[in-house]
Amino acid sequence: MRFTISSTALFSHLQAISRVINSKNSLPILDCFLLELVDGTLHMTASDNETTLSTSIEVNEYEGEGRLAVSSKTLLEALKEIPEQPLNFHIADNLEIKVEYLNGQYSLMGQNAMEYPQAQELGQNAVQVTIPSAILMSGINRSIFATADDELRPVMNGIYFDITTEDLTLVASDGHKLVRCRSFATQGSEKAAFILPKKPANLLKNLLPKEQGDVQIGFDDRNAVFTLENYRMVCRLIEGRYPNYNSVIPQNNPHKATIDRALFISALRRVSVFSSQASSLIKLSLSENAMKISAQDIDFSTSAVETISCQYDGNDMSIGFKSSFLIDILNNISSQNIVIELADPSRAGVIVPEEQEENEDLLMLLMPMMLND
């Protein structure tokens, strides 16, 4: 079998799918890419046994067909240093691979592809839904930071896709913070839901910026298949029931403060330097059209206080938050101004953009911390 292919096209596709491969694998064959030549198209696959990512490129010239596994590390390192030029691959019957380029050649051994695990097929009852790639990318980008790393409650370690006939909602929460990103620009033909693990969500986050058009998602009780323009990902889903996220969002929050987001973030960053390293507690004290941000570390006798202007005409109140969580939330909202909606110091604060983007309803929630005074 032989074929000719562009060096940079091959490298960029292999590099994109290589993110699936773990540094330590239970099966040695999972350290490899699976290469398959069929009808002049080179299909490339990488897998960690739970998530499988594949892509394909048309080759320039070819002879014969076949499949083999090849060490991902060796191939990527070798291709990284080659500038754009045609590469000639010759694969012998004993799976010896010769790669010829302008001024030299590489020689390496392939492995039998029979051992490479097959991606799971979806069952008969699979649900299909189509989502524009920009909406999926926006939802994943804004919610993935709020997922948990909790061995005891694995359902919290992924992004919950809640599909209805009216909208699509992506939810993530670690018990301290929660993101609910609802899009009215896409919907399903029936009510359905699944929990996408963090690793495949991160893979999609990296792939989607280069993609156009729609993403087709098919899923059953155990697996999901994401079909993009240039990539196809099959992944195991997190099994279990996701908690009722709407029940934790406080409904009537009479105290509302509207603040310039960038101004708020920079003030938080300055003041949080002086907070207790153990808790990162910062105190927000709201009074008429002003917010006082303060922090102190009793152990080291350090403290800071800063006042910023905001639109607020409710009762005076103080509430404590973990500064790093609050900064994370503000970094994942894109509007110029944000609104903090509060009920009392013991209930979660709701943070929303002052102006929602078209066909979107974004809400973030942060649990308060107890104030000592």
mmCIF file of N, CA, C and O in Angstrom, residues 121-167:
data_model
loop_
_atom_site.group_PDB
_atom_site.id
_atom_site.type_symbol
_atom_site.label_atom_id
_atom_site.label_comp_id
_atom_site.label_asym_id
_atom_site.label_seq_id
_atom_site.Cartn_x
_atom_site.Cartn_y
_atom_site.Cartn_z
ATOM 1 N N GLU A 121 -21.226 1.345 18.823
ATOM 2 C CA GLU A 121 -22.343 1.754 17.955
ATOM 3 C C GLU A 121 -23.523 2.159 18.846
ATOM 4 O O GLU A 121 -23.686 1.635 19.949
ATOM 5 N N LEU A 122 -24.345 3.061 18.359
ATOM 6 C CA LEU A 122 -25.522 3.475 19.127
ATOM 7 C C LEU A 122 -26.629 2.426 18.993
ATOM 8 O O LEU A 122 -26.737 1.745 17.978
ATOM 9 N N GLY A 123 -27.464 2.339 20.028
ATOM 10 C CA GLY A 123 -28.573 1.384 20.022
ATOM 11 C C GLY A 123 -29.735 1.861 19.154
ATOM 12 O O GLY A 123 -29.712 2.967 18.589
ATOM 13 N N GLN A 124 -30.758 1.046 19.052
ATOM 14 C CA GLN A 124 -31.922 1.347 18.212
ATOM 15 C C GLN A 124 -32.690 2.579 18.705
ATOM 16 O O GLN A 124 -33.307 3.280 17.931
ATOM 17 N N ASN A 125 -32.634 2.815 20.024
ATOM 18 C CA ASN A 125 -33.461 3.893 20.592
ATOM 19 C C ASN A 125 -32.722 5.231 20.639
ATOM 20 O O ASN A 125 -33.081 6.119 21.397
ATOM 21 N N ALA A 126 -31.677 5.390 19.833
ATOM 22 C CA ALA A 126 -30.859 6.609 19.899
ATOM 23 C C ALA A 126 -31.663 7.846 19.506
ATOM 24 O O ALA A 126 -32.500 7.808 18.609
ATOM 25 N N VAL A 127 -31.387 8.938 20.210
ATOM 26 C CA VAL A 127 -32.019 10.242 19.939
ATOM 27 C C VAL A 127 -31.066 11.048 19.056
ATOM 28 O O VAL A 127 -29.858 11.023 19.251
ATOM 29 N N GLN A 128 -31.619 11.771 18.084
ATOM 30 C CA GLN A 128 -30.802 12.609 17.199
ATOM 31 C C GLN A 128 -31.168 14.071 17.415
ATOM 32 O O GLN A 128 -32.342 14.410 17.549
ATOM 33 N N VAL A 129 -30.153 14.926 17.444
ATOM 34 C CA VAL A 129 -30.406 16.368 17.561
ATOM 35 C C VAL A 129 -29.315 17.109 16.775
ATOM 36 O O VAL A 129 -28.184 16.637 16.688
ATOM 37 N N THR A 130 -29.673 18.237 16.182
ATOM 38 C CA THR A 130 -28.725 19.027 15.390
ATOM 39 C C THR A 130 -28.535 20.382 16.074
ATOM 40 O O THR A 130 -29.510 21.055 16.387
ATOM 41 N N ILE A 131 -27.265 20.752 16.296
ATOM 42 C CA ILE A 131 -26.960 22.020 16.983
ATOM 43 C C ILE A 131 -25.949 22.802 16.140
ATOM 44 O O ILE A 131 -24.914 22.236 15.747
ATOM 45 N N PRO A 132 -26.190 24.073 15.841
ATOM 46 C CA PRO A 132 -25.173 24.884 15.156
ATOM 47 C C PRO A 132 -23.869 24.890 15.966
ATOM 48 O O PRO A 132 -23.903 25.011 17.199
ATOM 49 N N SER A 133 -22.739 24.762 15.274
ATOM 50 C CA SER A 133 -21.459 24.617 15.988
ATOM 51 C C SER A 133 -21.165 25.823 16.885
ATOM 52 O O SER A 133 -20.608 25.672 17.969
ATOM 53 N N ALA A 134 -21.574 27.037 16.460
ATOM 54 C CA ALA A 134 -21.295 28.235 17.270
ATOM 55 C C ALA A 134 -22.048 28.190 18.595
ATOM 56 O O ALA A 134 -21.524 28.606 19.639
ATOM 57 N N ILE A 135 -23.282 27.668 18.582
ATOM 58 C CA ILE A 135 -24.087 27.589 19.817
ATOM 59 C C ILE A 135 -23.498 26.542 20.762
ATOM 60 O O ILE A 135 -23.392 26.767 21.972
ATOM 61 N N LEU A 136 -23.084 25.407 20.195
ATOM 62 C CA LEU A 136 -22.481 24.352 21.023
ATOM 63 C C LEU A 136 -21.171 24.849 21.635
ATOM 64 O O LEU A 136 -20.909 24.649 22.821
ATOM 65 N N MET A 137 -20.353 25.525 20.834
ATOM 66 C CA MET A 137 -19.064 26.037 21.330
ATOM 67 C C MET A 137 -19.284 27.055 22.447
ATOM 68 O O MET A 137 -18.617 26.996 23.490
ATOM 69 N N SER A 138 -20.232 27.962 22.251
ATOM 70 C CA SER A 138 -20.516 28.981 23.261
ATOM 71 C C SER A 138 -20.980 28.333 24.566
ATOM 72 O O SER A 138 -20.521 28.693 25.655
ATOM 73 N N GLY A 139 -21.864 27.353 24.470
ATOM 74 C CA GLY A 139 -22.385 26.689 25.671
ATOM 75 C C GLY A 139 -21.311 25.945 26.437
ATOM 76 O O GLY A 139 -21.228 26.032 27.668
ATOM 77 N N ILE A 140 -20.455 25.218 25.708
ATOM 78 C CA ILE A 140 -19.385 24.453 26.374
ATOM 79 C C ILE A 140 -18.364 25.407 26.989
ATOM 80 O O ILE A 140 -17.934 25.232 28.134
ATOM 81 N N ASN A 141 -17.980 26.447 26.241
ATOM 82 C CA ASN A 141 -16.983 27.406 26.747
ATOM 83 C C ASN A 141 -17.431 28.053 28.048
ATOM 84 O O ASN A 141 -16.619 28.311 28.940
ATOM 85 N N ARG A 142 -18.738 28.339 28.159
ATOM 86 C CA ARG A 142 -19.204 29.065 29.339
ATOM 87 C C ARG A 142 -19.492 28.169 30.518
ATOM 88 O O ARG A 142 -19.623 28.644 31.637
ATOM 89 N N SER A 143 -19.662 26.884 30.288
ATOM 90 C CA SER A 143 -20.094 26.021 31.398
ATOM 91 C C SER A 143 -19.012 25.077 31.916
ATOM 92 O O SER A 143 -19.067 24.660 33.063
ATOM 93 N N ILE A 144 -17.994 24.770 31.108
ATOM 94 C CA ILE A 144 -17.084 23.685 31.492
ATOM 95 C C ILE A 144 -16.300 24.005 32.774
ATOM 96 O O ILE A 144 -15.966 23.115 33.557
ATOM 97 N N PHE A 145 -16.052 25.309 33.025
ATOM 98 C CA PHE A 145 -15.278 25.665 34.222
ATOM 99 C C PHE A 145 -16.021 25.313 35.513
ATOM 100 O O PHE A 145 -15.410 25.193 36.572
ATOM 101 N N ALA A 146 -17.341 25.171 35.449
ATOM 102 C CA ALA A 146 -18.128 24.928 36.667
ATOM 103 C C ALA A 146 -18.326 23.439 36.961
ATOM 104 O O ALA A 146 -18.961 23.095 37.950
ATOM 105 N N THR A 147 -17.791 22.551 36.104
ATOM 106 C CA THR A 147 -17.940 21.113 36.377
ATOM 107 C C THR A 147 -17.084 20.719 37.579
ATOM 108 O O THR A 147 -16.095 21.372 37.896
ATOM 109 N N ALA A 148 -17.475 19.614 38.226
ATOM 110 C CA ALA A 148 -16.800 19.177 39.457
ATOM 111 C C ALA A 148 -15.737 18.118 39.156
ATOM 112 O O ALA A 148 -15.631 17.610 38.038
ATOM 113 N N ASP A 149 -14.936 17.799 40.161
ATOM 114 C CA ASP A 149 -14.045 16.629 40.160
ATOM 115 C C ASP A 149 -14.406 15.841 41.408
ATOM 116 O O ASP A 149 -13.704 15.899 42.412
ATOM 117 N N ASP A 150 -15.494 15.122 41.344
ATOM 118 C CA ASP A 150 -16.057 14.489 42.536
ATOM 119 C C ASP A 150 -16.237 12.992 42.280
ATOM 120 O O ASP A 150 -17.113 12.581 41.524
ATOM 121 N N GLU A 151 -15.374 12.191 42.905
ATOM 122 C CA GLU A 151 -15.454 10.741 42.687
ATOM 123 C C GLU A 151 -16.745 10.159 43.251
ATOM 124 O O GLU A 151 -17.228 9.130 42.776
ATOM 125 N N LEU A 152 -17.300 10.785 44.290
ATOM 126 C CA LEU A 152 -18.498 10.234 44.931
ATOM 127 C C LEU A 152 -19.774 10.577 44.160
ATOM 128 O O LEU A 152 -20.767 9.861 44.259
ATOM 129 N N ARG A 153 -19.752 11.699 43.420
ATOM 130 C CA ARG A 153 -20.941 12.081 42.635
ATOM 131 C C ARG A 153 -20.515 12.314 41.191
ATOM 132 O O ARG A 153 -20.391 13.456 40.727
ATOM 133 N N PRO A 154 -20.278 11.222 40.448
ATOM 134 C CA PRO A 154 -19.741 11.373 39.082
ATOM 135 C C PRO A 154 -20.644 12.173 38.143
ATOM 136 O O PRO A 154 -20.152 12.773 37.193
ATOM 137 N N VAL A 155 -21.975 12.210 38.427
ATOM 138 C CA VAL A 155 -22.857 12.974 37.521
ATOM 139 C C VAL A 155 -22.487 14.460 37.488
ATOM 140 O O VAL A 155 -22.789 15.153 36.514
ATOM 141 N N MET A 156 -21.832 14.956 38.552
ATOM 142 C CA MET A 156 -21.471 16.378 38.600
ATOM 143 C C MET A 156 -20.198 16.685 37.800
ATOM 144 O O MET A 156 -19.822 17.839 37.653
ATOM 145 N N ASN A 157 -19.528 15.631 37.300
ATOM 146 C CA ASN A 157 -18.241 15.837 36.629
ATOM 147 C C ASN A 157 -18.376 16.124 35.138
ATOM 148 O O ASN A 157 -17.393 16.100 34.405
ATOM 149 N N GLY A 158 -19.596 16.351 34.665
ATOM 150 C CA GLY A 158 -19.783 16.608 33.242
ATOM 151 C C GLY A 158 -20.752 17.758 33.013
ATOM 152 O O GLY A 158 -21.232 18.404 33.944
ATOM 153 N N ILE A 159 -21.033 18.014 31.728
ATOM 154 C CA ILE A 159 -21.995 19.048 31.338
ATOM 155 C C ILE A 159 -23.310 18.346 31.007
ATOM 156 O O ILE A 159 -23.341 17.402 30.218
ATOM 157 N N TYR A 160 -24.379 18.822 31.626
ATOM 158 C CA TYR A 160 -25.709 18.233 31.417
ATOM 159 C C TYR A 160 -26.373 18.912 30.229
ATOM 160 O O TYR A 160 -26.511 20.142 30.207
ATOM 161 N N PHE A 161 -26.740 18.128 29.221
ATOM 162 C CA PHE A 161 -27.468 18.634 28.054
ATOM 163 C C PHE A 161 -28.953 18.340 28.281
ATOM 164 O O PHE A 161 -29.350 17.172 28.315
ATOM 165 N N ASP A 162 -29.740 19.383 28.455
ATOM 166 C CA ASP A 162 -31.176 19.230 28.688
ATOM 167 C C ASP A 162 -31.894 19.716 27.426
ATOM 168 O O ASP A 162 -31.940 20.913 27.147
ATOM 169 N N ILE A 163 -32.421 18.767 26.657
ATOM 170 C CA ILE A 163 -33.000 19.081 25.348
ATOM 171 C C ILE A 163 -34.521 19.022 25.459
ATOM 172 O O ILE A 163 -35.074 18.050 25.959
ATOM 173 N N THR A 164 -35.197 20.082 24.994
ATOM 174 C CA THR A 164 -36.669 20.061 24.924
ATOM 175 C C THR A 164 -37.078 20.453 23.503
ATOM 176 O O THR A 164 -36.225 20.781 22.660
ATOM 177 N N THR A 165 -38.372 20.464 23.251
ATOM 178 C CA THR A 165 -38.860 20.846 21.918
ATOM 179 C C THR A 165 -38.830 22.363 21.728
ATOM 180 O O THR A 165 -39.130 22.853 20.650
ATOM 181 N N GLU A 166 -38.455 23.099 22.789
ATOM 182 C CA GLU A 166 -38.404 24.564 22.691
ATOM 183 C C GLU A 166 -36.984 25.128 22.755
ATOM 184 O O GLU A 166 -36.707 26.191 22.202
ATOM 185 N N ASP A 167 -36.082 24.432 23.465
ATOM 186 C CA ASP A 167 -34.737 25.000 23.650
ATOM 187 C C ASP A 167 -33.734 23.905 24.000
ATOM 188 O O ASP A 167 -34.089 22.741 24.176
#
